[in-house]
PDB file of C-alpha atoms and ligand atoms in Angstrom:
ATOM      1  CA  UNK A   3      41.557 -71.887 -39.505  1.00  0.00           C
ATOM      2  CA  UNK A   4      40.105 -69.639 -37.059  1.00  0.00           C
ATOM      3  CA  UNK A   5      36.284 -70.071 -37.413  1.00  0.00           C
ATOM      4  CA  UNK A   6      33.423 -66.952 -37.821  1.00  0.00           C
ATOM      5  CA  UNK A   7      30.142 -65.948 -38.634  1.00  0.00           C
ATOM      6  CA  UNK A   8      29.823 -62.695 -40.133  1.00  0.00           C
ATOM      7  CA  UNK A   9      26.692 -60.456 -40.396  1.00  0.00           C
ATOM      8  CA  UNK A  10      27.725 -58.086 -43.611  1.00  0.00           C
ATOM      9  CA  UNK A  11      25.889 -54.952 -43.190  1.00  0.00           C
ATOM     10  CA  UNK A  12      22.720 -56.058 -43.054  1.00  0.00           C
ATOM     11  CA  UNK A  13      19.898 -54.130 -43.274  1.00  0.00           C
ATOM     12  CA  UNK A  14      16.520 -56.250 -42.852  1.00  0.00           C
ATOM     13  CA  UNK A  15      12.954 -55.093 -43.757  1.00  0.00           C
ATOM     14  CA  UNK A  16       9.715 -55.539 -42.694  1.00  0.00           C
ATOM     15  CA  UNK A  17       7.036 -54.668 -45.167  1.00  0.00           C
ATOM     16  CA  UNK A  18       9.372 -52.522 -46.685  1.00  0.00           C
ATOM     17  CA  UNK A  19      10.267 -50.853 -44.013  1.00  0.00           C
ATOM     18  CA  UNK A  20      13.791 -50.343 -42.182  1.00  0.00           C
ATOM     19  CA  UNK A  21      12.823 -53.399 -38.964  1.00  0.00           C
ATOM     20  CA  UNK A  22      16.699 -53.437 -37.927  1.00  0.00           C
ATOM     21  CA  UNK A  23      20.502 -52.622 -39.130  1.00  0.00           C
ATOM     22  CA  UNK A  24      23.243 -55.040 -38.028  1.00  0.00           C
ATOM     23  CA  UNK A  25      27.367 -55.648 -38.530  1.00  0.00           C
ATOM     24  CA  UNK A  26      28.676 -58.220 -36.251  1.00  0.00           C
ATOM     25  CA  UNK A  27      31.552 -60.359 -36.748  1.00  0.00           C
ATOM     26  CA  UNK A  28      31.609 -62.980 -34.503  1.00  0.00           C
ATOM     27  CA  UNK A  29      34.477 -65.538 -33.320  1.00  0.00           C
ATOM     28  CA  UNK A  30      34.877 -69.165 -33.065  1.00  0.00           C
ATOM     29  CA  UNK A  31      33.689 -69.634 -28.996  1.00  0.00           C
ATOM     30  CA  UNK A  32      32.492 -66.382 -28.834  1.00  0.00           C
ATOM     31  CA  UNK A  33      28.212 -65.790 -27.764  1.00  0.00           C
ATOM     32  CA  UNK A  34      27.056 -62.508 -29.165  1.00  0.00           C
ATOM     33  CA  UNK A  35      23.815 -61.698 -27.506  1.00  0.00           C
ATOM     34  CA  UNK A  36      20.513 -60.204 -28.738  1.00  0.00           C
ATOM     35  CA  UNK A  37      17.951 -58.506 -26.453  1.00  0.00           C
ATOM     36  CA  UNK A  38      15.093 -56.635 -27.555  1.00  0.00           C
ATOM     37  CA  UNK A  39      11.140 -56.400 -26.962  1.00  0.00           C
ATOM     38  CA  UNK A  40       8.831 -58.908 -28.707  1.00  0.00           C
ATOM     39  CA  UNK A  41       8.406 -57.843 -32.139  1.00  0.00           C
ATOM     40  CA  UNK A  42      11.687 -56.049 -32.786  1.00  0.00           C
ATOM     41  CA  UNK A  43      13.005 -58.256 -35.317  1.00  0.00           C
ATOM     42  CA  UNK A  44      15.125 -60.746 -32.976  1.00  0.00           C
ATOM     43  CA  UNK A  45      13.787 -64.482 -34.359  1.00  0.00           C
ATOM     44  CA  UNK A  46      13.451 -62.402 -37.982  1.00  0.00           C
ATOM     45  CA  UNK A  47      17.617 -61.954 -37.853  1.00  0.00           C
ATOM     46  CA  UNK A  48      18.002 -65.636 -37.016  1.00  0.00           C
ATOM     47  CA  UNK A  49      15.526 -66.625 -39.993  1.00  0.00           C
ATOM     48  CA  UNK A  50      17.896 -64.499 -42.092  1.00  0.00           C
ATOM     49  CA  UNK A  51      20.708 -66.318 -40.840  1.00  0.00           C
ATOM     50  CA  UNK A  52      19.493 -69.385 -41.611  1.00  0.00           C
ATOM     51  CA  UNK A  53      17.758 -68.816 -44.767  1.00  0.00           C
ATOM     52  CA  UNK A  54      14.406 -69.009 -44.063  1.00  0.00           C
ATOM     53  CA  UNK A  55      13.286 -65.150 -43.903  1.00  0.00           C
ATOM     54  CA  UNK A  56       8.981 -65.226 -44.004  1.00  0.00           C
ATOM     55  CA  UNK A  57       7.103 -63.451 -46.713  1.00  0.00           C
ATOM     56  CA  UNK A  58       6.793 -60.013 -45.868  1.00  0.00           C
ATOM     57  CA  UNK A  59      10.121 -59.393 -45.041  1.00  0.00           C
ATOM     58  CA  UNK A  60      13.350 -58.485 -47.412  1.00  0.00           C
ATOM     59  CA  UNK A  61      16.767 -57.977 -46.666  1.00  0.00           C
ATOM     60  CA  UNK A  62      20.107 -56.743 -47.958  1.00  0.00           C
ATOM     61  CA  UNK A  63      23.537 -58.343 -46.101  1.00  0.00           C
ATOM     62  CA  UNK A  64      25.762 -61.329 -46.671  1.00  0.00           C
ATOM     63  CA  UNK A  65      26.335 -64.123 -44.130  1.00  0.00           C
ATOM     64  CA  UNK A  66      29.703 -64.914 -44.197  1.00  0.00           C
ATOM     65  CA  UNK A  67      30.888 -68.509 -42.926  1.00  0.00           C
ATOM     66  CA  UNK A  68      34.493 -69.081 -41.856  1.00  0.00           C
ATOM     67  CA  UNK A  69      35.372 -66.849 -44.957  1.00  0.00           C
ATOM     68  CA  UNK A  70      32.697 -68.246 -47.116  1.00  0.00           C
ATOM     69  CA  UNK A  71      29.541 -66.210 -48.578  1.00  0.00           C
ATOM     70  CA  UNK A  72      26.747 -68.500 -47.671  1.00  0.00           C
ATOM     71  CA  UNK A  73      23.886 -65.717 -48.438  1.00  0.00           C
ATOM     72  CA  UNK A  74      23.241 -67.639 -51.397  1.00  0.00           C
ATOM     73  CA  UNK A  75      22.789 -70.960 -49.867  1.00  0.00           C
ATOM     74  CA  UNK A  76      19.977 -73.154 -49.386  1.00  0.00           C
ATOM     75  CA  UNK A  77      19.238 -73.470 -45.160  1.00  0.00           C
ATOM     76  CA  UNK A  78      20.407 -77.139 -45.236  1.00  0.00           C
ATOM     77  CA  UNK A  79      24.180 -76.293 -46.978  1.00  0.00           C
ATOM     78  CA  UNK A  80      24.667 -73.264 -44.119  1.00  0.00           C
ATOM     79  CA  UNK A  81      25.365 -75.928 -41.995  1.00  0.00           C
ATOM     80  CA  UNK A  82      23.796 -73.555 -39.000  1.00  0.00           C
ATOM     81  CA  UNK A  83      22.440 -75.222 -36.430  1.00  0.00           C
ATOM     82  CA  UNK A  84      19.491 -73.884 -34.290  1.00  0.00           C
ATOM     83  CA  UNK A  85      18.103 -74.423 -30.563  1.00  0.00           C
ATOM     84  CA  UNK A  86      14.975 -73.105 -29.918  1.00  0.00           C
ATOM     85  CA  UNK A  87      12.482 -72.407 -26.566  1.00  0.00           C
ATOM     86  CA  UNK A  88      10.891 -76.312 -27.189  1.00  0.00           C
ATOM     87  CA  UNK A  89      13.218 -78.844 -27.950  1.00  0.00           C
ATOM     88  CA  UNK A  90      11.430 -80.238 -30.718  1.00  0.00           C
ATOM     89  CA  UNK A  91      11.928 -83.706 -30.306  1.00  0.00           C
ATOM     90  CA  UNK A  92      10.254 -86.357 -32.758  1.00  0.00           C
ATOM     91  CA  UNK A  93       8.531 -88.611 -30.418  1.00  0.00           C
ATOM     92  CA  UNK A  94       7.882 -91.788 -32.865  1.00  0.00           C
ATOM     93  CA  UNK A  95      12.348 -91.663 -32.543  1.00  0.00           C
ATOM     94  CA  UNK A  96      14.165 -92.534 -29.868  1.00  0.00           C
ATOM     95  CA  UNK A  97      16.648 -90.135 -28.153  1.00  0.00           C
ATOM     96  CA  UNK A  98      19.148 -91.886 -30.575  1.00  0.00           C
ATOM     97  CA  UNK A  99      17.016 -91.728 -33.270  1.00  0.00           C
ATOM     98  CA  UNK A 100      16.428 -87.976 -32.883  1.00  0.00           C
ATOM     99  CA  UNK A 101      20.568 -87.248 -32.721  1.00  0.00           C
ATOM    100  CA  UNK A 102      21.264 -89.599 -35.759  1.00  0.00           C
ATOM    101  CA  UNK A 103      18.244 -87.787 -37.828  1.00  0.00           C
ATOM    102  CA  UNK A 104      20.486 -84.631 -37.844  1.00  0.00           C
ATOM    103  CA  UNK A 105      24.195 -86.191 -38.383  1.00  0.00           C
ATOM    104  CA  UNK A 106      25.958 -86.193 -41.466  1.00  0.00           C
ATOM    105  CA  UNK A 107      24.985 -89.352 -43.503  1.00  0.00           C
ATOM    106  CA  UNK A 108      27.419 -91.747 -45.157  1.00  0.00           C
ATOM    107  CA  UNK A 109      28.406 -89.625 -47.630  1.00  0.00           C
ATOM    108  CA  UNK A 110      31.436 -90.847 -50.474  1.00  0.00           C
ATOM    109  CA  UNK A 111      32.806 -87.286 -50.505  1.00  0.00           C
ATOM    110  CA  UNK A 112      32.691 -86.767 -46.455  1.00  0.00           C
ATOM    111  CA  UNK A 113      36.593 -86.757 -44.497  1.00  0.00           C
ATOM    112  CA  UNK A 114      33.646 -87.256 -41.543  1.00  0.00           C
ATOM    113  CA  UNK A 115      32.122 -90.363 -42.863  1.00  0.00           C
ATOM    114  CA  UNK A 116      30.846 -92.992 -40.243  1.00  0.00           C
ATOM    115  CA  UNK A 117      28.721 -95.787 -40.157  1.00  0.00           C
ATOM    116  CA  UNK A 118      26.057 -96.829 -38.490  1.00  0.00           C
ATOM    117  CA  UNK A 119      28.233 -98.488 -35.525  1.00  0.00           C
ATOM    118  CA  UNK A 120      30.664 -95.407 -35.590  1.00  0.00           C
ATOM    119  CA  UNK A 121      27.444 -93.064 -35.181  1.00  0.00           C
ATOM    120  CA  UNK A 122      25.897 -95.246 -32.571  1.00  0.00           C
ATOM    121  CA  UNK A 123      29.654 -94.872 -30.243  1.00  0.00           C
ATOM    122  CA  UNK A 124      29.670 -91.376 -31.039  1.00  0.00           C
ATOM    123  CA  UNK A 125      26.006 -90.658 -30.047  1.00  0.00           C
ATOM    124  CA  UNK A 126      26.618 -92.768 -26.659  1.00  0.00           C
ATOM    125  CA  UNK A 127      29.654 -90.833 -25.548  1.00  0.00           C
ATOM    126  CA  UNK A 128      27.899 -87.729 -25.945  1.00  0.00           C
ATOM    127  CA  UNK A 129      25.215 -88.607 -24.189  1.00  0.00           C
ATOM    128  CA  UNK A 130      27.603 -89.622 -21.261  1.00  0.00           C
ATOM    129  CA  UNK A 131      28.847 -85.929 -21.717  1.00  0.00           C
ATOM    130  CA  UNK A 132      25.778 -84.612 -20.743  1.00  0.00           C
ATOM    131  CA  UNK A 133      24.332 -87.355 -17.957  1.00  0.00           C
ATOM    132  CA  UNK A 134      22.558 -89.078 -20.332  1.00  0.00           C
ATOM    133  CA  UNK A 135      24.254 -92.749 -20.455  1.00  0.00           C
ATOM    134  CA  UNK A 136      22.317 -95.568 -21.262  1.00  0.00           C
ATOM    135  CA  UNK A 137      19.405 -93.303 -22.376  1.00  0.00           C
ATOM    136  CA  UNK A 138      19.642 -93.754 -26.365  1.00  0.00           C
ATOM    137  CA  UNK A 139      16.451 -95.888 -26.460  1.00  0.00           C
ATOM    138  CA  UNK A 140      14.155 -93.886 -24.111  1.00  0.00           C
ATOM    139  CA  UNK A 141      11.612 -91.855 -25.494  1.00  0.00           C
ATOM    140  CA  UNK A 142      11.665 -88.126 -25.450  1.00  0.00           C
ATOM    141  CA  UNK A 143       7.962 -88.342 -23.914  1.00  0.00           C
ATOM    142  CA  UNK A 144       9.383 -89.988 -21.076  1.00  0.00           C
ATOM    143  CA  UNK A 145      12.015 -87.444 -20.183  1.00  0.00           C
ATOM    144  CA  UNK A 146      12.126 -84.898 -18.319  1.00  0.00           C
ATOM    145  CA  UNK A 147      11.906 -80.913 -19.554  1.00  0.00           C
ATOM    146  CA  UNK A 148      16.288 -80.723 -18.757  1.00  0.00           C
ATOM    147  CA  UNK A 149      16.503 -83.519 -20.346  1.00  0.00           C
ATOM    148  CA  UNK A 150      14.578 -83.178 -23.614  1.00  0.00           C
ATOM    149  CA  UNK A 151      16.927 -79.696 -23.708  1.00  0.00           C
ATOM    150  CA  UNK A 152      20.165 -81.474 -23.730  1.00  0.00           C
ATOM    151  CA  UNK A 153      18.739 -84.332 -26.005  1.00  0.00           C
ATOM    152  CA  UNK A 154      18.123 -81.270 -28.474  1.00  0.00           C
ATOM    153  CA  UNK A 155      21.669 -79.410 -27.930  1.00  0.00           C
ATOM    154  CA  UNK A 156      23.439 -82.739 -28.756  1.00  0.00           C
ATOM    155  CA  UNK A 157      21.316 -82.985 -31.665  1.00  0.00           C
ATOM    156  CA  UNK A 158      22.906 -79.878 -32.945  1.00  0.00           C
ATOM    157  CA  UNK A 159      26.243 -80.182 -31.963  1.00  0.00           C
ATOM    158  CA  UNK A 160      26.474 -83.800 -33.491  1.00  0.00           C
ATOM    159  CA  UNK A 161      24.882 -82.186 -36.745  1.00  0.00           C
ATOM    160  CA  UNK A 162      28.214 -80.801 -37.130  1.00  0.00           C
ATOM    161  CA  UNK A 163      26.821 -76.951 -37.175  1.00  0.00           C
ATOM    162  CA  UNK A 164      29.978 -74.286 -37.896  1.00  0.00           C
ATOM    163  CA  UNK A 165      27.318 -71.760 -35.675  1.00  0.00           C
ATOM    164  CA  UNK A 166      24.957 -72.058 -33.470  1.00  0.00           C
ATOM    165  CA  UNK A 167      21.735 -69.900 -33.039  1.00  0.00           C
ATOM    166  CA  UNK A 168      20.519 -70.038 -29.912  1.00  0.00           C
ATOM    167  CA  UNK A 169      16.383 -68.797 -29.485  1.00  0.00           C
ATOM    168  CA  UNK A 170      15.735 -67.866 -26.167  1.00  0.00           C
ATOM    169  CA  UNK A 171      16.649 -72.051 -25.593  1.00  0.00           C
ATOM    170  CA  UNK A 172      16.413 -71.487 -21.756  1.00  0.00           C
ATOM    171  CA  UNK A 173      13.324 -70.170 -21.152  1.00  0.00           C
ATOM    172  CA  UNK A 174      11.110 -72.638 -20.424  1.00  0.00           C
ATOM    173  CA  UNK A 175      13.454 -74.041 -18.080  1.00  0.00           C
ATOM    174  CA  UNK A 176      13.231 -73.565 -13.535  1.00  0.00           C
ATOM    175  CA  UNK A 177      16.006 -71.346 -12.118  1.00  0.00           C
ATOM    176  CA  UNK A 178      18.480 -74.113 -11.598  1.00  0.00           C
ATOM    177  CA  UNK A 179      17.884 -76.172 -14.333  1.00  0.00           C
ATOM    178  CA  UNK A 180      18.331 -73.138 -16.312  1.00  0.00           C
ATOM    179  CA  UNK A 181      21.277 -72.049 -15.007  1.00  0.00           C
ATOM    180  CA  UNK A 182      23.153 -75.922 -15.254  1.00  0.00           C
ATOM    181  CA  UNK A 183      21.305 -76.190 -19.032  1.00  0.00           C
ATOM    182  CA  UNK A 184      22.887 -73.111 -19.823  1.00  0.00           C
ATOM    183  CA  UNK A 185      26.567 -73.914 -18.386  1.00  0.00           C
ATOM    184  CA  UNK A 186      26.942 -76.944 -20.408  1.00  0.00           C
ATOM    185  CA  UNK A 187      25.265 -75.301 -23.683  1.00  0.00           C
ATOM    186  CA  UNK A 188      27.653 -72.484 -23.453  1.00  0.00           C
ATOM    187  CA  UNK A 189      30.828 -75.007 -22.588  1.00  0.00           C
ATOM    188  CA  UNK A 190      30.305 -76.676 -25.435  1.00  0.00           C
ATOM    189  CA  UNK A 191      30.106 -73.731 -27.638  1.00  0.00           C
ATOM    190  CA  UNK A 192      33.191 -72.766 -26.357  1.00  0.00           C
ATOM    191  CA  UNK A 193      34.789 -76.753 -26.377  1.00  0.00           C
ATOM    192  CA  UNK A 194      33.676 -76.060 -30.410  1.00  0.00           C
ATOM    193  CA  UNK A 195      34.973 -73.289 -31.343  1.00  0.00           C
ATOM    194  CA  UNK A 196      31.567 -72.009 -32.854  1.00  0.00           C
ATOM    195  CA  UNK A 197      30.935 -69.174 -33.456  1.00  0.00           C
ATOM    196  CA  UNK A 198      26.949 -68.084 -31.692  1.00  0.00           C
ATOM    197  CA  UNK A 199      24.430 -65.759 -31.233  1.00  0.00           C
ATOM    198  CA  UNK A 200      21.846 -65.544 -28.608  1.00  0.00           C
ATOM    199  CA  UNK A 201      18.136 -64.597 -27.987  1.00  0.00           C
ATOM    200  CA  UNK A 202      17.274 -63.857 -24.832  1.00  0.00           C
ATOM    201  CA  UNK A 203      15.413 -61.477 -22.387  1.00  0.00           C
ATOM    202  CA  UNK A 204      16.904 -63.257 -19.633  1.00  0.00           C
ATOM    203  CA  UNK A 205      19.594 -60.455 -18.210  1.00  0.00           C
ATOM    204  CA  UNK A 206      21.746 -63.120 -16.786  1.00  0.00           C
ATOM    205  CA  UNK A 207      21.467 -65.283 -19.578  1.00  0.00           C
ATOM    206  CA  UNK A 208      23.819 -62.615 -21.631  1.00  0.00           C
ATOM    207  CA  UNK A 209      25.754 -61.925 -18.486  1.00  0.00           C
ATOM    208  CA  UNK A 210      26.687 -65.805 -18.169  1.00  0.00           C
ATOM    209  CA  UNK A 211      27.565 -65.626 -22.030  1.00  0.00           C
ATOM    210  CA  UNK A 212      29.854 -63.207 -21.348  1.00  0.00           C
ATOM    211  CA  UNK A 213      30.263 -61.392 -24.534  1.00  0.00           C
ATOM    212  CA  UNK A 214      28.709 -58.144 -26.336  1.00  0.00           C
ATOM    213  CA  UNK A 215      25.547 -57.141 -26.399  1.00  0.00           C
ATOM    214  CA  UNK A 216      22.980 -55.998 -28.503  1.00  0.00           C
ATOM    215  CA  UNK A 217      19.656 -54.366 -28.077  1.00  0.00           C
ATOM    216  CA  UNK A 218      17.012 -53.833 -30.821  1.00  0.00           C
ATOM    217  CA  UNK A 219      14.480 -50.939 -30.755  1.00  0.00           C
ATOM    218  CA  UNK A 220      10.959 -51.462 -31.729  1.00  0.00           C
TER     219      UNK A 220
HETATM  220  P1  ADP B   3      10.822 -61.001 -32.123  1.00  0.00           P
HETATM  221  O1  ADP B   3      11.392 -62.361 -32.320  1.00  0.00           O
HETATM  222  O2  ADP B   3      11.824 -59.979 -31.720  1.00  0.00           O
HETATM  223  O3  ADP B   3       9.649 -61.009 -31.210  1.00  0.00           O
HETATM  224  P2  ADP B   3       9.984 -61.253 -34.876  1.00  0.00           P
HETATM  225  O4  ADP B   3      11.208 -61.264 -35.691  1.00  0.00           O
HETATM  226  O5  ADP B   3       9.312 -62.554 -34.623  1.00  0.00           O
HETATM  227  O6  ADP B   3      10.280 -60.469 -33.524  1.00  0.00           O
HETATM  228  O7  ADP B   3       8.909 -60.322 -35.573  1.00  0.00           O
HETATM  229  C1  ADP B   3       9.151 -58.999 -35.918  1.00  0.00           C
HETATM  230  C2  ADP B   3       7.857 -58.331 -36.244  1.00  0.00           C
HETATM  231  O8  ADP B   3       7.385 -58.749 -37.522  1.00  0.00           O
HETATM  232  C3  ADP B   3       6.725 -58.658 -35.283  1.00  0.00           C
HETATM  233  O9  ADP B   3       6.053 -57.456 -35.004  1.00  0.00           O
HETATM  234  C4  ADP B   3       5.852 -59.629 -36.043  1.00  0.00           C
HETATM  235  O10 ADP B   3       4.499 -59.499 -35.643  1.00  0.00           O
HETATM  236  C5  ADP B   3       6.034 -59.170 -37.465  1.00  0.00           C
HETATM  237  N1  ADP B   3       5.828 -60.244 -38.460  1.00  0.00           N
HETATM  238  C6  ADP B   3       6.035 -61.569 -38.301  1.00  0.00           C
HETATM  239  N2  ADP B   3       5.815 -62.234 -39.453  1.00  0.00           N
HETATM  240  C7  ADP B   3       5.443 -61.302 -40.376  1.00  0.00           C
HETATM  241  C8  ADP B   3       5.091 -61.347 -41.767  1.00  0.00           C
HETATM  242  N3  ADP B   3       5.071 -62.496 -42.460  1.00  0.00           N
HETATM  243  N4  ADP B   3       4.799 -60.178 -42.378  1.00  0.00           N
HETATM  244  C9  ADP B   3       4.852 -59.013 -41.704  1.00  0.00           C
HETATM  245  N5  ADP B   3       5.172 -58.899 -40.407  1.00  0.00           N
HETATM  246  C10 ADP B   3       5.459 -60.027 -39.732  1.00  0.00           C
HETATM  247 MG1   MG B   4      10.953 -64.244 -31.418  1.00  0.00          MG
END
């Protein structure tokens, strides 16, 4: 099955006023990209997404999941996994500990269902993916700012997302870093098949992601 994420004509609200109108369909591998000045609504649209829309502001729309309304759903059965600006790394957990805190638990009804051992294999070779072997028991106070970044994507990859939001997840980061953070974020979107969408003021951010773009209005 072809995976998507599906914006249904939504039409969000701020204070009961019109903030922003959107109808995006969005493919498996595919980046859609969001630009737009502070305040026009962009982190408000991913809070939609996700489920977790502030007071204040109301919206009508459906999220649609790989053919599935999820509009309905509670943010934790979206399955929509975020990266933000900070990584947001729990610092009493080890790297390990922060990528098995996301992963699907044991779970009776799960085709996915690992144990412990089977998680701890499959958090290694990721970290190998991403030039982080051997670094499972470090502390995410100890790394360094490209580091804590990829600690965080494989935390939502291994979460098993079926989209990824991406908040302007590159900022913080130096030219280069930026640039190699971005490359492996985006090539594992693509290895995925998920379907994403992507903050950013960063011009060659949406350039690198290669796909259409949107701008919001204040
Ligand atoms: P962006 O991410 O594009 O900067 P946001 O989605 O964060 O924009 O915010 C959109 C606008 O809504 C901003 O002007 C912000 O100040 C305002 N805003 C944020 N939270 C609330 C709220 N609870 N009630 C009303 N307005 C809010
Ligand atoms: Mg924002």
């Amino acid at each position: 099955m072809q995976s998507s994420l599906q914006i249904k004509d939504l039409q969000l609200y701020r204070q009961g006023e019109l903030l922003l109108s959107l109808d995006e369909q969005i493919a498996g591998g595919e980046i859609l990209t969001v630009m737009g000045p502070s305040g026009s609504g962009k982190s408000s649209l991913l809070n939609w997404l996700t489920g977790i829309l502030s007071n204040g502001f109301t919206a009508t729309g459906e999220v649609w999941l790989n053919d599935k309304n999820v509009s309905h759903l509670p943010t934790h059965l979206r399955h929509i996994g975020v990266l933000y600006q900070d990584a947001l790394l729990f610092s009493h957990l080890s790297v390990a500990g922060n990528i098995a805190f996301a992963m699907p638990q044991d779970n009776k009804n799960s085709a996915e269902k690992l144990n412990k051992k089977q998680r701890r294999e499959k958090i290694e070779q990721a970290l190998e993916q991403v030039s982080l072997a051997g670094m499972g028991n470090r502390h995410p106070d100890n790394l360094s700012g490209g580091q804590q970044a990829r600690v965080a994507l494989l935390r939502t990859l291994l979460s098993a997302p079926k989209a990824i939001l991406l908040d302007e997840p590159f900022s913080k980061l130096d030219t280069q870093l930026r640039v190699d953070t971005r490359q492996l974020v985006f090539e594992q979107i693509r290895t995925h098949k998920l379907p994403a969408i992507m903050v950013t003021h960063d011009y060659s951010d949406a350039e690198a992601a290669n796909g259409k773009v949107i701008h919001l209005e204040l």
